[in-house]
Short mmCIF file of C-alpha atoms in Angstrom, two decimals:
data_model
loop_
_atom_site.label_atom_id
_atom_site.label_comp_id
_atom_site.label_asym_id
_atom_site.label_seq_id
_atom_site.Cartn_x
_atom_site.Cartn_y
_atom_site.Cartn_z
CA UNK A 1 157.98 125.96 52.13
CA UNK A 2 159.27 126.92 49.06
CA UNK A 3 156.88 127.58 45.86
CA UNK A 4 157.60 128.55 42.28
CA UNK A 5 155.71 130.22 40.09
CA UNK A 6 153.38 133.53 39.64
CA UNK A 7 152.19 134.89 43.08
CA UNK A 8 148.56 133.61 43.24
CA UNK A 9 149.82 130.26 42.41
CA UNK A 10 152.31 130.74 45.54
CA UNK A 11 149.53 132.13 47.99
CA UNK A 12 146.86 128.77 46.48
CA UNK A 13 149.88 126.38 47.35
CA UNK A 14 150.58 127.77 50.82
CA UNK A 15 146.62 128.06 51.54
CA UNK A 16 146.58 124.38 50.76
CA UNK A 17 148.90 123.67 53.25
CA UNK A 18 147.63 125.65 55.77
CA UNK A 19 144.09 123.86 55.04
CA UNK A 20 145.68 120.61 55.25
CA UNK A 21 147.44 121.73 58.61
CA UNK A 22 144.52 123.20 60.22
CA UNK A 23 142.59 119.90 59.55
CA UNK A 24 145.00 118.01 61.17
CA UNK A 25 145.22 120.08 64.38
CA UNK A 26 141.34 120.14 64.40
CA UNK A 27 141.58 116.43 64.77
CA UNK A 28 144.06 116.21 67.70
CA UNK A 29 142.63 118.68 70.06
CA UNK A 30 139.34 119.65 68.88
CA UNK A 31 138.15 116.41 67.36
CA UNK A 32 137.85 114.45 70.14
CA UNK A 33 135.37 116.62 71.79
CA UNK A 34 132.61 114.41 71.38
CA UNK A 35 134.62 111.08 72.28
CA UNK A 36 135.24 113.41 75.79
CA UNK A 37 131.43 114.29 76.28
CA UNK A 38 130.88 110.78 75.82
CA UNK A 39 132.95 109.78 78.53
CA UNK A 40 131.98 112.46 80.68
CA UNK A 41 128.51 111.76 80.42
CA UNK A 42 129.22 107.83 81.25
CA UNK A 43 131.62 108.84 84.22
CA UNK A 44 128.46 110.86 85.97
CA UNK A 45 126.18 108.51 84.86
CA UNK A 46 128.10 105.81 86.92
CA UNK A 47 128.85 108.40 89.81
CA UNK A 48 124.90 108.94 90.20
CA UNK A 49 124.20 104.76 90.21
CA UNK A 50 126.83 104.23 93.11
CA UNK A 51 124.88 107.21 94.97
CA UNK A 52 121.89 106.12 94.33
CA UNK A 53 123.05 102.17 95.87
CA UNK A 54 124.37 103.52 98.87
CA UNK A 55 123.03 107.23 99.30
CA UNK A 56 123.70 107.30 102.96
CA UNK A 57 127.30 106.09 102.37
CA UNK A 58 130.05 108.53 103.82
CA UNK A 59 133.12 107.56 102.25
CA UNK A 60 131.11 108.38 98.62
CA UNK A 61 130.96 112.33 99.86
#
């Protein structure tokens, strides 16, 4: 990444890309944090129903 001009025009233009590329990773791994809580709430939520309609089932241990 290549910039012209005076230096503190170079380090605004590389910070701007680094914002914009921080942002983005934040999204793919970090972002989806909630979506994952979500789903890990609903995946114990339906664990604890099918104990509770069978509780004395064995293959559920």
């Amino acid at each position: 990444m290549g910039a012209a001009g005076n230096p503190m025009y170079r380090f605004m233009c590389k910070l701007r890309f680094t914002e914009h590329e921080l942002i983005t990773w934040y999204k793919n791994s970090i972002g989806n944090m909630n979506n994952r809580l979500e789903e890990a709430k609903e995946e114990v939520e339906e664990v604890q129903n099918t104990l509770h309609a069978a509780p004395l089932d064995v293959a559920l241990a």
